Structure formats: C-alpha cells, structure tokens
Coordinates of C-alpha atoms in Angstrom, one line a residue:
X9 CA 12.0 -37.1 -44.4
X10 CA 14.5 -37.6 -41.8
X11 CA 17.0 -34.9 -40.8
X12 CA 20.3 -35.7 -40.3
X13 CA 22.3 -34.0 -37.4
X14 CA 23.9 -31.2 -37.8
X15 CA 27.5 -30.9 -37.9
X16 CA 29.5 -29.4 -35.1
X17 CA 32.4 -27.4 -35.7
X18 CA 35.1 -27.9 -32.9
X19 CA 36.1 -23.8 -33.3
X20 CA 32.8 -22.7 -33.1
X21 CA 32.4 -21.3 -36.4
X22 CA 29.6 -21.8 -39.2
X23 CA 29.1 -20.6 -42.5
X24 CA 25.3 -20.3 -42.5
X25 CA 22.5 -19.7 -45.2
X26 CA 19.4 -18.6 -44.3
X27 CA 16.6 -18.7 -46.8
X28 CA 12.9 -17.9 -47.8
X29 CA 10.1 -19.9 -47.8
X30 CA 8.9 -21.2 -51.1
X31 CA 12.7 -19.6 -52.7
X32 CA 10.5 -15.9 -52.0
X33 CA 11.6 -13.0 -50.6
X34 CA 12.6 -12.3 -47.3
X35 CA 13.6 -8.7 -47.8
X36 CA 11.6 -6.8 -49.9
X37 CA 13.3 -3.1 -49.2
X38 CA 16.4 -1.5 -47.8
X39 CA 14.6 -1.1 -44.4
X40 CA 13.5 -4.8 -44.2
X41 CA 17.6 -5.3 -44.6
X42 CA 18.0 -2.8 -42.0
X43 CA 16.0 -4.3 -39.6
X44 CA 17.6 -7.7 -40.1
X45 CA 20.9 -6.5 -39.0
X46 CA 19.4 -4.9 -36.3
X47 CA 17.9 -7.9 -34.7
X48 CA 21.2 -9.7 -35.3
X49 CA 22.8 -6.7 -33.1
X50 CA 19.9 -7.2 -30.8
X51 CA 20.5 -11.2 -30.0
X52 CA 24.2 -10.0 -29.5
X53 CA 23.3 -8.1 -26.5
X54 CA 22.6 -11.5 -24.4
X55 CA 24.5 -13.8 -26.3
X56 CA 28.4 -13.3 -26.8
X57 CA 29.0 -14.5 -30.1
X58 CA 30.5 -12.8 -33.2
X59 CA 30.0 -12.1 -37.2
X60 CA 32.9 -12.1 -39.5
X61 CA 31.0 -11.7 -42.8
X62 CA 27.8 -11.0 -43.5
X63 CA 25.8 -10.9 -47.2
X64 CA 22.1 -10.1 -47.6
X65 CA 20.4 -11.2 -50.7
X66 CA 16.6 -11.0 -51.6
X67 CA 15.2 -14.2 -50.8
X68 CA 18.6 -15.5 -48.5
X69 CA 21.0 -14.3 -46.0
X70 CA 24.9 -15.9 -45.8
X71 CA 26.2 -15.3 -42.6
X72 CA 29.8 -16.1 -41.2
X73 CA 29.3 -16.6 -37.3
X74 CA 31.5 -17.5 -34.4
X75 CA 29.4 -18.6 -31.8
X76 CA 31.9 -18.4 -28.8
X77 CA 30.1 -21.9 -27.6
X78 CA 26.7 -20.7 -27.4
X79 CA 24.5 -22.4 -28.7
X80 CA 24.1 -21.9 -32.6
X81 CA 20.5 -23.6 -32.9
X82 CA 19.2 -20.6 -30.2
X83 CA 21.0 -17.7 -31.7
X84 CA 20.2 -18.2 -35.0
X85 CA 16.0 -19.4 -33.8
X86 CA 16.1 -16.0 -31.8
X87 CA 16.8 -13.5 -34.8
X88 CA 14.8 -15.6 -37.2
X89 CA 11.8 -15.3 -35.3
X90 CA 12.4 -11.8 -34.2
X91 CA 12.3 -10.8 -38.0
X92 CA 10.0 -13.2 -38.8
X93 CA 7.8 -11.0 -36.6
X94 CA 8.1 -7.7 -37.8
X95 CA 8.2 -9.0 -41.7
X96 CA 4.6 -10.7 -41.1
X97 CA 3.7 -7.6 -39.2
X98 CA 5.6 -4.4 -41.6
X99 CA 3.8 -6.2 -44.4
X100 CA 0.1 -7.9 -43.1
X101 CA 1.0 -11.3 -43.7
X102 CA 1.1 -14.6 -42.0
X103 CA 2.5 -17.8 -42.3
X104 CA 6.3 -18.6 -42.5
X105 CA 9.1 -16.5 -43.6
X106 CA 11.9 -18.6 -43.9
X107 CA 12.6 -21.9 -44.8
X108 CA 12.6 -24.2 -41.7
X109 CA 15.4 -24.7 -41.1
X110 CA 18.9 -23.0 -41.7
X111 CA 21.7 -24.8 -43.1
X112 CA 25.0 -24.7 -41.5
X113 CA 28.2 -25.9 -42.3
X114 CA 31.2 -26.1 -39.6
X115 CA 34.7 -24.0 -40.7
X116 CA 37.6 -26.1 -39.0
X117 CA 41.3 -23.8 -40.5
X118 CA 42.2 -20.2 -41.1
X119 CA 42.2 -21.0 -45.2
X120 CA 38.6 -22.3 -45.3
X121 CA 37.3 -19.3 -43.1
X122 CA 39.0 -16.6 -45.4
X123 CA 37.8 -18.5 -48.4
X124 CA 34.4 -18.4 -46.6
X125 CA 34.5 -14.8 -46.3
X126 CA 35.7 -14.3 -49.7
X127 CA 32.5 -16.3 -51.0
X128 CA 30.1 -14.4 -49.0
X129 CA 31.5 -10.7 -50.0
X130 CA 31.6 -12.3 -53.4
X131 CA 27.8 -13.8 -54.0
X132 CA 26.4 -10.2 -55.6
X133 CA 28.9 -10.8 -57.9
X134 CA 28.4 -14.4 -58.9
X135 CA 24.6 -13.3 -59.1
X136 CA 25.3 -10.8 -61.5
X137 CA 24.0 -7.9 -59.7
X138 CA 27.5 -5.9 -58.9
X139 CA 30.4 -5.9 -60.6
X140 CA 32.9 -6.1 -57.7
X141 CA 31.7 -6.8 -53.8
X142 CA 32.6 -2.8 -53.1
X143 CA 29.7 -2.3 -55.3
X144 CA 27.5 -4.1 -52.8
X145 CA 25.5 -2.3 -50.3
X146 CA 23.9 -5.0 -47.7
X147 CA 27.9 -6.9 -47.1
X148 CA 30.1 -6.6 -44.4
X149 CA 32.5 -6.0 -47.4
X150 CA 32.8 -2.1 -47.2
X151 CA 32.9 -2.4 -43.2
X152 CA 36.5 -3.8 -43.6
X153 CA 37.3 -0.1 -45.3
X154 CA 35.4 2.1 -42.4
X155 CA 34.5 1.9 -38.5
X156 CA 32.0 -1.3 -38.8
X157 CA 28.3 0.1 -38.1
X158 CA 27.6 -2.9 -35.4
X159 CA 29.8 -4.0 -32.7
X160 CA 29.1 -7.8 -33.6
X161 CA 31.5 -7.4 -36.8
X162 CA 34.9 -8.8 -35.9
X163 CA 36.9 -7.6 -38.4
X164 CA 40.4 -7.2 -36.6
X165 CA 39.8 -11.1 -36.4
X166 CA 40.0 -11.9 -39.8
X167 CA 42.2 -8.9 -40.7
X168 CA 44.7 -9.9 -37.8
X169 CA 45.0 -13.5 -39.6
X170 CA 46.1 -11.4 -43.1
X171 CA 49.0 -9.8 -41.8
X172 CA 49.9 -8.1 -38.2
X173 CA 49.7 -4.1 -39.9
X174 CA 46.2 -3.0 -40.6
X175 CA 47.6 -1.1 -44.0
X176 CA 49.0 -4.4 -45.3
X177 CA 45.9 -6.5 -44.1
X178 CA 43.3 -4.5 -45.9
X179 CA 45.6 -4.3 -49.3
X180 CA 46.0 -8.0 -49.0
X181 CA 41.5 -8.5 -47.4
X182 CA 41.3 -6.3 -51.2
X183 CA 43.6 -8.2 -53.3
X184 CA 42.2 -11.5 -52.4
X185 CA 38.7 -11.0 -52.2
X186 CA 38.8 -10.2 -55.9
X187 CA 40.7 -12.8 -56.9
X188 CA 38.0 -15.5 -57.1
X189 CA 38.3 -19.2 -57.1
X190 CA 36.1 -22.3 -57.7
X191 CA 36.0 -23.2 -54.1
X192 CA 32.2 -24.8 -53.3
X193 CA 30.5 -24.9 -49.9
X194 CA 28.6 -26.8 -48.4
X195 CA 25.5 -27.2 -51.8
X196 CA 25.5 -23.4 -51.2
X197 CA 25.5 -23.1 -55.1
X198 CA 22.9 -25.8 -56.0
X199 CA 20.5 -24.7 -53.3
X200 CA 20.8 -21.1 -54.9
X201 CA 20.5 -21.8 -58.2
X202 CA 17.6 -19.8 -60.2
X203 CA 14.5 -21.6 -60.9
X204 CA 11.2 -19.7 -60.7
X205 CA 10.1 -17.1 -62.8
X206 CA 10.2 -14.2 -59.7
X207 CA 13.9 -15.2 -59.9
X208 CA 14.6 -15.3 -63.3
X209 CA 13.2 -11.4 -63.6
X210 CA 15.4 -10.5 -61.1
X211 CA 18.4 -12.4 -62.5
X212 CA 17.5 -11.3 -66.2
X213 CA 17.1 -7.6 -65.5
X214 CA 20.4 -7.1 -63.2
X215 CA 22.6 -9.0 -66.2
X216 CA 21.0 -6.7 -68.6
X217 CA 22.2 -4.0 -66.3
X218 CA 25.9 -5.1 -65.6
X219 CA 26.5 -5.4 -69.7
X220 CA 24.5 -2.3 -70.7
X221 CA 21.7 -4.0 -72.2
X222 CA 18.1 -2.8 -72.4
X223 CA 15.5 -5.5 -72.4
X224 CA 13.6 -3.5 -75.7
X225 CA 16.6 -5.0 -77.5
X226 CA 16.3 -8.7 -77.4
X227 CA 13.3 -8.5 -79.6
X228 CA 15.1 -6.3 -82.4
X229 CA 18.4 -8.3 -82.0
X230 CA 18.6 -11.7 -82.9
X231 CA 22.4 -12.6 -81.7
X232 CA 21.9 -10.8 -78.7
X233 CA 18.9 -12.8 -77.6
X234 CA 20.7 -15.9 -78.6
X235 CA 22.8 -14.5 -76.4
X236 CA 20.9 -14.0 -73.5
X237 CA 18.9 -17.1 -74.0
X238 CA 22.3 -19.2 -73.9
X239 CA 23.4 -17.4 -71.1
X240 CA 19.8 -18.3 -69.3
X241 CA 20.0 -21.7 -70.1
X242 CA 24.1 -22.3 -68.8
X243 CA 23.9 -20.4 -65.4
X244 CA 20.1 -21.2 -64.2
X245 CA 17.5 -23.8 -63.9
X246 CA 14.5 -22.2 -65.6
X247 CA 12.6 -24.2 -68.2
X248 CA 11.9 -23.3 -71.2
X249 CA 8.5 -22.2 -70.9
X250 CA 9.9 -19.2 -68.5
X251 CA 12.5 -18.2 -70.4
X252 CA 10.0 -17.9 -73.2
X253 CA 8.1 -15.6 -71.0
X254 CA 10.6 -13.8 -69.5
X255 CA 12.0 -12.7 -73.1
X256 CA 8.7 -11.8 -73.9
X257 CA 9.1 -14.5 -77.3
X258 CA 7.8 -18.2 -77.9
X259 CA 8.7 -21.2 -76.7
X260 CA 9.6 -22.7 -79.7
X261 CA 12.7 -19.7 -79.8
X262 CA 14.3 -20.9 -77.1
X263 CA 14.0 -24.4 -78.0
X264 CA 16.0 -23.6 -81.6
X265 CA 18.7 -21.8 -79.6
X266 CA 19.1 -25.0 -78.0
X267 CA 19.3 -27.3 -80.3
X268 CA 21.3 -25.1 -82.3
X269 CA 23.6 -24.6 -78.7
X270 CA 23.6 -28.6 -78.9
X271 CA 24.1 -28.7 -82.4
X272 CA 20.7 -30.7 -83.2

C-alpha cells in the first residue's frame, strides 16, 4: 500500500496517536506509563519542542505536541524506540510494539487546538473508564490544577489563550473541558473503535464499573443484559460471537436482542 505524505502543519503543532501493534497493549502497568513519560522528558532534553496535552490509554497514546520546527518524524521515532526498548526488555519479548507508523494531524487556529486538548483530556471518558477527565490518572488533565511534574508540559500556553488571570483561565480550562462536543479528528474515533475480544473485556468490565454493575448479574437479569448487549452492539465493533463470549451466554442471545433492537 502506498503512504501518502504526511501533512505539515504551518504552526508546528500535531495532534498525534500513537498505537499498539496488532490493537495490543502497549502499557501493561502504571510503571510502563511512567516510563513512557519519562522518555518523552528524555527526548526533550536535545530537542526543544513542547507538549500541551497528553492522554495514555492501554494499547494508544494521544499526544498534543508543538514541535518548535524540529523535526516531528525524529522526535516522535526517538521516544518510540526508546520505549520500544525497555517494553521488549521489562517484559522478554521481541518484535514490534507499536504500530508502524504514528498518525498525525496538523492543528492550524487557537479553537481547533483547545478543542484538541479538550478531546484528549476527554478520551477516558468517551471509553467509559472515568466519569469526568479529573478522574483520570495518566492525562495532563490534573497538571493544569498543580505544578506540572515535567518541564515539557506547556500549560501557561494554553491557559494564557483562556483568559490573561490564571484564576479565570483554570475556571474557564474546567468549565469547558467538561462541556463536550461532537467535534471529530482526524479518524481518531474509527481507528479506536473496539473490536477484539482483549478490548471488549476491558470495555465491558469498566462500563460495568461506572453504572454499578456486577458482571454475576447479566445472567440473573434479563433487561439488564439486553441492556448491556445493546449498548455492546451501538458503541463497538465486536461481533456477535464475542459478545456471546464475553457475556458468558450463546450466540443465539445476542442475535434475538438484535433483531428485537431492529425490530425483526
């Protein structure tokens, strides 16, 4: 397959996705997200570029970057091979870690690069695991509220284009990170969307958590796991067959809660 080129941005900022090989996981504990930041920090030292959001998910990273002319294809080659590195090595593997290559997409105003921030503090959320991005432990969200823990973190930047006192910014940063919108980038969302079963798990079990659901229930309750199943079906790409498994029911139960959802 051919790629295409990819797209400058004349101010020198990306919103970036980084993402496992095979859809797995690239972090599979608090210190492998540790460490990723840390080799972010460590490519700062010898390249001046900055971060104005940050977001680390299991299996992908979103990253808000201002590279400050430097070349985005090194800095971002750099850290991913740097992690790559210790991953393979932290947990006696081989082979790749990340997807080849990262996908990039240039952020030209002030609106799109506060939306952009908004959408990265805001992807826990979206994926069901957190309930607001405060909840959130691995965003730059929180480091808006307290001293940033890495000097790459620009957050007077973005702050500064919210309003010129600090107090006012961060009620206004607050305000509108919460107020979500429809706004899409790049196919962020369609490349993101749950498909395999190691997925699904992990996107079943946090929705059970955020509505107070045990997963011994869908058995005993019928409308709940119609439920469930609907809500499967509507916001991921799993087949039948996995939702089947994932429930721990038949195949032939989640096909009636379609056709009854269709109303076949």
């Amino acid at each position: 397959m051919t790629r295409h080129s990819r797209e400058l941005s004349r101010t020198g900022v990306y919103h970036i996705m980084l993402r496992g090989n095979e859809r797995k996981n690239i972090y599979l504990d608090d210190e492998d997200k540790q460490r990723f930041l840390e080799d972010i920090e460590h490519k700062h030292k010898d390249k001046d570029f900055s971060i104005y959001a940050y977001c680390l998910m299991d299996n992908h990273a979103y990253l808000l970057i201002n590279t400050k002319n430097q070349d985005l294809a090194s800095i971002m080659k750099s850290i991913a091979v740097r992690y790559a590195t210790y991953y393979n090595w932290k947990h006696s593997r081989v082979g790749h870690v990340f997807q080849d290559r990262f996908k990039s997409e240039p952020i030209e105003d002030d609106q799109y690069l506060l939306a952009a921030v908004r959408y990265i503090h805001n992807n826990p959320v979206k994926a069901m695991m957190v309930k607001k991005p405060a909840d959130y432990k691995w965003s730059s969200y929180l480091d808006y509220f307290r001293p940033p823990q890495y000097i790459l973190l620009d957050i007077g930047f973005v702050l500064g284009m919210i309003a010129d006192d600090r107090k006012s910014a961060l009620r206004e940063f607050e305000r509108f990170s919460l107020d979500l919108d429809d706004a899409c980038f790049i196919d962020y969302d369609n490349e993101t969307f749950i498909r395999t079963a190691d997925e699904g798990r992990e996107y079943l079990l946090n929705y059970l958590r955020t509505q107070g659901w045990k997963i011994d229930q869908i058995k005993q309750d019928k409308q709940l796991r119609t439920e469930i199943i609907n809500h499967l079906r509507t916001n991921t790409r799993l087949s039948q067959r996995i939702i089947a498994k994932l429930l721990g029911v038949d195949k032939s139960v989640v096909e009636k809660v379609r056709q009854i959802k269709n109303g076949q």
